[in-house]
């Protein structure tokens, strides 16, 4: 896979970030380097290998259906960039 | 030209668990903004989700009840997108291995014949928060109380051909979700909502037309109207030689039209990848079997049992089983009064009348579920008259009073001890010589008249049967 200028622009859009020209050049190179490195894996034959999503042999970790939290709004809102009327306050965002 | 409408649905239903899907917060509806929120469901860095086991169990239940295959090796995936209703900037969902696949629900088709709507898949995911737009301050306020409430997304194949078929499918699906206890499906609270994928094509064509998606509709009426509108809109475009554009549209029920959502025109690229914070879920045969064995009784089985074992008329059974709320009240009431037929009569008579009067539906019932049973017991045991029972029920329906307390406090109980009744009845006999003689002369109507007089004298506070018994004893002496 080749990282193009268009792809970098598309990723900027998806990530809601804006890079300057210098950063774009650097990002393009970094991403290409990462992909080339990962490409090493393609040298292996993985035809009959199950895809792996988790590297530790743990499964079925559950919590019971019990409510243990109460109202902790004040604590939670300390982490808000801004708050108003008990809500997180953000830039106006309308679909 | 003749057109065929092709519809598939994506239904989201909020599950009736107590706890959210990945944290220890409550799923209770309402509450002040952000009072049901913690560091996990508000997406703070460094926190870890832990899956609520009940969510998996409810998903398996739904899968079994919709004839699906249950996936053995499950995992969650991250669906990445930026929108403030989602504090982590990703939703934990299932893309690659949904928990249920290849099911079906039977509906009544357009031609009146039974037909199958295939279920493509059912997957588990988390709900998002609520945005409140403040025009004055030009900002958006976010409430995460709903964020992390467990959802099932039930995706059908494009097997429906009319608004009626869609409504029948949704009615069947809602009944399954309610009877299995998986969701209360309160549409006003958004616990059942549907996205409608719709296209039209020339009748007989094998190819699908270009489809549009209408998002988040939460009333059956709105869905039916939106389908009619959207089908006609697409047909008009084709008739005029145009092309339907694949897009997401929002239905504006107040104005009766839909419009394209501009934000959704942007490339949708969710960059899915396996959720590293949640280990896989392996569902073995034993787990599936145990869920199957504990599956609550579904609608058809209940209907059959009510008719065959409880002896209820088919029509009454139909009315009760159409609503899970009536079913629950009926079963609780029967359990208390031990007389299912009488319980059914009260529910279909007094309760439905009160609901109609107040413009409410069975899901609005908010009185204590043991109250009706208690009233019936008092009536059947002769502690209160039937009329008093109805009055007490009105009070229960309107103010959720405790019926036993209410009867005691307002002195509504019937007097049935002979010592109290006898002097009053003797008095009536003494004052109605003419009727007494008529009765003794063989005129049965006279007895009815005398009973009426006694009841009047007792101001209705005695059981008529008891009065009749004493009266006859005195007259026949
Ligand atoms: Zn939480």
Short mmCIF file of C-alpha atoms in Angstrom, two decimals, chain A residues 10-11 13-16 53-54 58-73 76-77 79 84-95, chain B residues 17-19 24-25 33-35 37-38 44 51-53 75 82-84 133-135 137-142 144 250 261 264 269 275 278-282 287:
data_model
loop_
_atom_site.label_atom_id
_atom_site.label_comp_id
_atom_site.label_asym_id
_atom_site.label_seq_id
_atom_site.Cartn_x
_atom_site.Cartn_y
_atom_site.Cartn_z
CA UNK A 10 -8.43 12.02 4.06
CA UNK A 11 -6.98 10.85 7.37
CA UNK A 13 -10.46 14.82 7.80
CA UNK A 14 -11.40 11.59 9.60
CA UNK A 15 -9.24 12.47 12.58
CA UNK A 16 -10.57 16.04 12.71
CA UNK A 53 -7.32 -10.40 17.97
CA UNK A 54 -6.16 -10.82 21.55
CA UNK A 58 -8.23 -14.91 28.67
CA UNK A 59 -11.91 -15.03 27.84
CA UNK A 60 -15.36 -14.56 29.43
CA UNK A 61 -14.53 -11.83 31.90
CA UNK A 62 -17.87 -10.61 33.19
CA UNK A 63 -19.48 -8.40 35.79
CA UNK A 64 -22.82 -9.31 37.35
CA UNK A 65 -25.83 -7.11 36.63
CA UNK A 66 -25.55 -4.98 39.77
CA UNK A 67 -25.53 -1.20 40.08
CA UNK A 68 -22.71 -0.06 42.33
CA UNK A 69 -22.29 3.55 41.30
CA UNK A 70 -24.30 6.45 42.63
CA UNK A 71 -24.39 10.06 41.56
CA UNK A 72 -20.79 11.23 41.01
CA UNK A 73 -21.56 14.11 38.72
CA UNK A 76 -17.01 13.50 36.62
CA UNK A 77 -17.55 17.11 35.55
CA UNK A 79 -12.79 16.40 33.83
CA UNK A 84 -22.93 24.19 32.31
CA UNK A 85 -26.22 23.09 33.92
CA UNK A 86 -24.72 19.78 34.97
CA UNK A 87 -23.63 19.02 31.41
CA UNK A 88 -20.37 18.80 29.50
CA UNK A 89 -20.17 21.92 27.38
CA UNK A 90 -18.71 21.73 23.88
CA UNK A 91 -18.71 23.67 20.61
CA UNK A 92 -22.08 23.73 18.97
CA UNK A 93 -22.30 20.42 17.13
CA UNK A 94 -25.33 19.73 14.97
CA UNK A 95 -25.89 16.92 12.49
CA UNK B 17 -30.50 -4.67 32.53
CA UNK B 18 -30.01 -2.80 35.78
CA UNK B 19 -26.36 -1.96 35.11
CA UNK B 24 -21.40 -0.05 37.32
CA UNK B 25 -23.77 2.83 36.53
CA UNK B 33 -28.07 15.13 33.53
CA UNK B 34 -24.86 13.18 34.15
CA UNK B 35 -25.96 11.72 37.49
CA UNK B 37 -22.25 8.60 34.81
CA UNK B 38 -18.78 7.45 35.90
CA UNK B 44 -11.84 8.94 30.70
CA UNK B 51 -18.88 -6.61 30.19
CA UNK B 52 -22.22 -7.15 31.95
CA UNK B 53 -22.95 -10.88 31.68
CA UNK B 75 -15.52 -10.39 20.25
CA UNK B 82 -16.10 11.89 16.24
CA UNK B 83 -19.29 13.17 17.70
CA UNK B 84 -19.74 14.55 21.21
CA UNK B 133 -28.21 22.43 21.61
CA UNK B 134 -28.21 25.82 23.27
CA UNK B 135 -29.02 28.40 20.61
CA UNK B 137 -25.10 30.42 24.09
CA UNK B 138 -24.24 28.87 20.72
CA UNK B 139 -22.93 25.72 22.33
CA UNK B 140 -23.89 22.08 22.80
CA UNK B 141 -24.51 20.54 26.22
CA UNK B 142 -23.94 16.82 26.67
CA UNK B 144 -24.11 10.97 29.23
CA UNK B 250 -34.15 12.29 8.43
CA UNK B 261 -28.70 14.73 6.37
CA UNK B 264 -23.75 11.94 6.52
CA UNK B 269 -15.17 5.36 7.43
CA UNK B 275 -11.56 -3.95 20.81
CA UNK B 278 -12.39 -6.64 26.16
CA UNK B 279 -11.34 -10.28 26.01
CA UNK B 280 -13.27 -12.62 23.67
CA UNK B 281 -16.50 -14.26 24.77
CA UNK B 282 -16.87 -17.96 24.17
CA UNK B 287 -24.70 -21.91 28.08
#
